[in-house]
Amino acid sequence: MTKHQKRLAVPKSWPVERKEETYTTKAGAGPHGEDGVPLLIVLRDVLGYVNSKKEARYALDQDSILVNGKTVSDERLPIGMFDILAFREREEYYRVFPDEGGRLSLTPIDADAAGSKLGKIAGKTQVAGGDTQLTLHDGQTLLVDDDADYNTNDSIVVSNDGEEVVAHFTYEEGALVTAVRGAHAGQIGTIDEIQVTPGSAANNVLIEAEDGDDRFETVEEYVVVIDENFTDGDGE
């Protein structure tokens, strides 16, 4: 199977110029589905820390680059929304965040914020033994007590060390959210109204923009609950 991807066919979330060259690196197997951006692209095209795949592999062999608290060795590892990148030698830390237009960008954060990652709850099921299993937007799963009050579309902050839930943000009217896809990707605001649609159609969400001068509408799937410090780089 080819390890190359035509630039014109990459997802809109990838931070690459589509017309500069014919091919780019194809993402390997892992989280985030087809939206995951190969780590090589982040290191080479976004940060400019390497110039080639060979340099990227050398940098990864030094065990100084971490994704969500774990050292990585595969330059094709998919990187996606809300992942945490840490460069220990440089003492630099970034959160992957969608900018306006939906392209993934890197938001600088401090070392404390790099110790945990935000996740949107995409699924909730009961498992043997009475525990509840949560599935997050990137496919990560974790077990929580069966009496924990977590619901689909809520957001949680999970520690990189032991997968401990350190914060919980409820999906409800009045919650601070960001749109991560669609025409309003990257915009932040407060949920004004959740419009429940009968049947299988997606619910709509009316959001008052952060500046208070505008409202926009998007579908529930594109909305992620955050907290007031999330985009400041100071932690969740």
mmCIF file of N, CA and C in Angstrom, residues 79-127:
data_model
loop_
_atom_site.group_PDB
_atom_site.id
_atom_site.type_symbol
_atom_site.label_atom_id
_atom_site.label_comp_id
_atom_site.label_asym_id
_atom_site.label_seq_id
_atom_site.Cartn_x
_atom_site.Cartn_y
_atom_site.Cartn_z
ATOM 1 N N ILE A 79 -2.111 12.900 13.855
ATOM 2 C CA ILE A 79 -2.283 13.922 14.884
ATOM 3 C C ILE A 79 -3.596 14.631 14.584
ATOM 4 N N GLY A 80 -4.404 14.871 15.626
ATOM 5 C CA GLY A 80 -5.699 15.483 15.366
ATOM 6 C C GLY A 80 -6.173 16.376 16.490
ATOM 7 N N MET A 81 -7.416 16.757 16.395
ATOM 8 C CA MET A 81 -8.041 17.736 17.270
ATOM 9 C C MET A 81 -7.829 17.429 18.751
ATOM 10 N N PHE A 82 -7.288 18.427 19.466
ATOM 11 C CA PHE A 82 -7.059 18.438 20.909
ATOM 12 C C PHE A 82 -5.870 17.600 21.365
ATOM 13 N N ASP A 83 -5.139 16.979 20.444
ATOM 14 C CA ASP A 83 -3.919 16.285 20.852
ATOM 15 C C ASP A 83 -2.940 17.280 21.464
ATOM 16 N N ILE A 84 -2.075 16.762 22.342
ATOM 17 C CA ILE A 84 -1.053 17.570 23.006
ATOM 18 C C ILE A 84 0.316 17.124 22.515
ATOM 19 N N LEU A 85 1.087 18.062 21.974
ATOM 20 C CA LEU A 85 2.451 17.787 21.528
ATOM 21 C C LEU A 85 3.426 18.454 22.488
ATOM 22 N N ALA A 86 4.401 17.674 22.930
ATOM 23 C CA ALA A 86 5.418 18.202 23.847
ATOM 24 C C ALA A 86 6.801 17.945 23.267
ATOM 25 N N PHE A 87 7.649 18.988 23.286
ATOM 26 C CA PHE A 87 9.040 18.889 22.836
ATOM 27 C C PHE A 87 9.906 19.163 24.056
ATOM 28 N N ARG A 88 10.373 18.072 24.673
ATOM 29 C CA ARG A 88 11.036 18.207 25.978
ATOM 30 C C ARG A 88 12.315 19.028 25.913
ATOM 31 N N GLU A 89 13.141 18.802 24.908
ATOM 32 C CA GLU A 89 14.406 19.540 24.844
ATOM 33 C C GLU A 89 14.179 21.027 24.638
ATOM 34 N N ARG A 90 13.168 21.379 23.881
ATOM 35 C CA ARG A 90 12.854 22.777 23.618
ATOM 36 C C ARG A 90 11.985 23.393 24.718
ATOM 37 N N GLU A 91 11.415 22.535 25.546
ATOM 38 C CA GLU A 91 10.451 22.971 26.565
ATOM 39 C C GLU A 91 9.310 23.749 25.911
ATOM 40 N N GLU A 92 8.786 23.170 24.836
ATOM 41 C CA GLU A 92 7.664 23.751 24.106
ATOM 42 C C GLU A 92 6.504 22.768 24.110
ATOM 43 N N TYR A 93 5.282 23.316 24.227
ATOM 44 C CA TYR A 93 4.088 22.489 24.329
ATOM 45 C C TYR A 93 2.985 23.126 23.484
ATOM 46 N N TYR A 94 2.239 22.267 22.788
ATOM 47 C CA TYR A 94 1.186 22.761 21.906
ATOM 48 C C TYR A 94 -0.072 21.894 22.036
ATOM 49 N N ARG A 95 -1.207 22.548 21.848
ATOM 50 C CA ARG A 95 -2.470 21.845 21.707
ATOM 51 C C ARG A 95 -2.937 21.998 20.268
ATOM 52 N N VAL A 96 -3.397 20.919 19.664
ATOM 53 C CA VAL A 96 -3.939 20.975 18.313
ATOM 54 C C VAL A 96 -5.372 21.501 18.392
ATOM 55 N N PHE A 97 -5.632 22.544 17.618
ATOM 56 C CA PHE A 97 -6.925 23.225 17.725
ATOM 57 C C PHE A 97 -7.341 23.677 16.331
ATOM 58 N N PRO A 98 -8.629 23.572 15.973
ATOM 59 C CA PRO A 98 -9.060 24.027 14.645
ATOM 60 C C PRO A 98 -9.110 25.548 14.572
ATOM 61 N N ASP A 99 -8.533 26.103 13.506
ATOM 62 C CA ASP A 99 -8.648 27.543 13.329
ATOM 63 C C ASP A 99 -9.862 27.841 12.463
ATOM 64 N N GLU A 100 -10.101 29.099 12.190
ATOM 65 C CA GLU A 100 -11.227 29.451 11.336
ATOM 66 C C GLU A 100 -10.987 28.880 9.950
ATOM 67 N N GLY A 101 -11.962 28.162 9.449
ATOM 68 C CA GLY A 101 -11.817 27.442 8.201
ATOM 69 C C GLY A 101 -11.653 25.952 8.413
ATOM 70 N N GLY A 102 -11.404 25.550 9.681
ATOM 71 C CA GLY A 102 -11.345 24.134 10.002
ATOM 72 C C GLY A 102 -9.983 23.495 9.901
ATOM 73 N N ARG A 103 -8.962 24.241 9.459
ATOM 74 C CA ARG A 103 -7.626 23.664 9.401
ATOM 75 C C ARG A 103 -7.037 23.555 10.797
ATOM 76 N N LEU A 104 -6.353 22.454 11.036
ATOM 77 C CA LEU A 104 -5.759 22.252 12.345
ATOM 78 C C LEU A 104 -4.546 23.154 12.517
ATOM 79 N N SER A 105 -4.450 23.771 13.690
ATOM 80 C CA SER A 105 -3.313 24.633 13.994
ATOM 81 C C SER A 105 -2.815 24.293 15.396
ATOM 82 N N LEU A 106 -1.687 24.876 15.773
ATOM 83 C CA LEU A 106 -1.073 24.594 17.064
ATOM 84 C C LEU A 106 -1.185 25.813 17.969
ATOM 85 N N THR A 107 -1.761 25.602 19.155
ATOM 86 C CA THR A 107 -1.876 26.658 20.146
ATOM 87 C C THR A 107 -0.836 26.420 21.243
ATOM 88 N N PRO A 108 0.108 27.348 21.468
ATOM 89 C CA PRO A 108 1.094 27.160 22.544
ATOM 90 C C PRO A 108 0.402 27.089 23.906
ATOM 91 N N ILE A 109 0.840 26.179 24.749
ATOM 92 C CA ILE A 109 0.315 26.040 26.103
ATOM 93 C C ILE A 109 1.488 25.884 27.061
ATOM 94 N N ASP A 110 1.203 25.922 28.367
ATOM 95 C CA ASP A 110 2.283 25.746 29.330
ATOM 96 C C ASP A 110 2.416 24.269 29.704
ATOM 97 N N ALA A 111 3.454 23.967 30.487
ATOM 98 C CA ALA A 111 3.763 22.574 30.815
ATOM 99 C C ALA A 111 2.643 21.916 31.606
ATOM 100 N N ASP A 112 2.003 22.650 32.497
ATOM 101 C CA ASP A 112 0.919 22.070 33.292
ATOM 102 C C ASP A 112 -0.247 21.662 32.411
ATOM 103 N N ALA A 113 -0.601 22.505 31.434
ATOM 104 C CA ALA A 113 -1.720 22.188 30.540
ATOM 105 C C ALA A 113 -1.398 20.994 29.658
ATOM 106 N N ALA A 114 -0.113 20.746 29.413
ATOM 107 C CA ALA A 114 0.282 19.636 28.544
ATOM 108 C C ALA A 114 0.126 18.288 29.225
ATOM 109 N N GLY A 115 -0.213 18.283 30.496
ATOM 110 C CA GLY A 115 -0.356 17.021 31.227
ATOM 111 C C GLY A 115 -1.702 16.353 31.064
ATOM 112 N N SER A 116 -2.613 16.975 30.316
ATOM 113 C CA SER A 116 -3.941 16.388 30.138
ATOM 114 C C SER A 116 -4.517 16.814 28.798
ATOM 115 N N LYS A 117 -5.543 16.092 28.379
ATOM 116 C CA LYS A 117 -6.111 16.319 27.050
ATOM 117 C C LYS A 117 -7.626 16.369 27.130
ATOM 118 N N LEU A 118 -8.219 17.288 26.372
ATOM 119 C CA LEU A 118 -9.670 17.393 26.298
ATOM 120 C C LEU A 118 -10.216 16.370 25.315
ATOM 121 N N GLY A 119 -11.366 15.787 25.646
ATOM 122 C CA GLY A 119 -12.022 14.862 24.732
ATOM 123 C C GLY A 119 -13.530 15.049 24.769
ATOM 124 N N LYS A 120 -14.153 14.982 23.617
ATOM 125 C CA LYS A 120 -15.611 15.018 23.529
ATOM 126 C C LYS A 120 -16.142 13.599 23.623
ATOM 127 N N ILE A 121 -17.135 13.372 24.473
ATOM 128 C CA ILE A 121 -17.704 12.037 24.634
ATOM 129 C C ILE A 121 -18.584 11.721 23.426
ATOM 130 N N ALA A 122 -18.156 10.723 22.650
ATOM 131 C CA ALA A 122 -18.893 10.328 21.452
ATOM 132 C C ALA A 122 -19.799 9.135 21.703
ATOM 133 N N GLY A 123 -19.536 8.378 22.773
ATOM 134 C CA GLY A 123 -20.347 7.207 23.079
ATOM 135 C C GLY A 123 -20.231 6.820 24.534
ATOM 136 N N LYS A 124 -21.260 6.156 25.043
ATOM 137 C CA LYS A 124 -21.298 5.743 26.439
ATOM 138 C C LYS A 124 -22.017 4.402 26.510
ATOM 139 N N THR A 125 -21.337 3.365 27.041
ATOM 140 C CA THR A 125 -21.922 2.033 27.116
ATOM 141 C C THR A 125 -21.622 1.391 28.463
ATOM 142 N N GLN A 126 -22.479 0.466 28.857
ATOM 143 C CA GLN A 126 -22.244 -0.329 30.064
ATOM 144 C C GLN A 126 -21.423 -1.554 29.696
ATOM 145 N N VAL A 127 -20.470 -1.911 30.545
ATOM 146 C CA VAL A 127 -19.626 -3.076 30.296
ATOM 147 C C VAL A 127 -19.734 -4.032 31.471
#
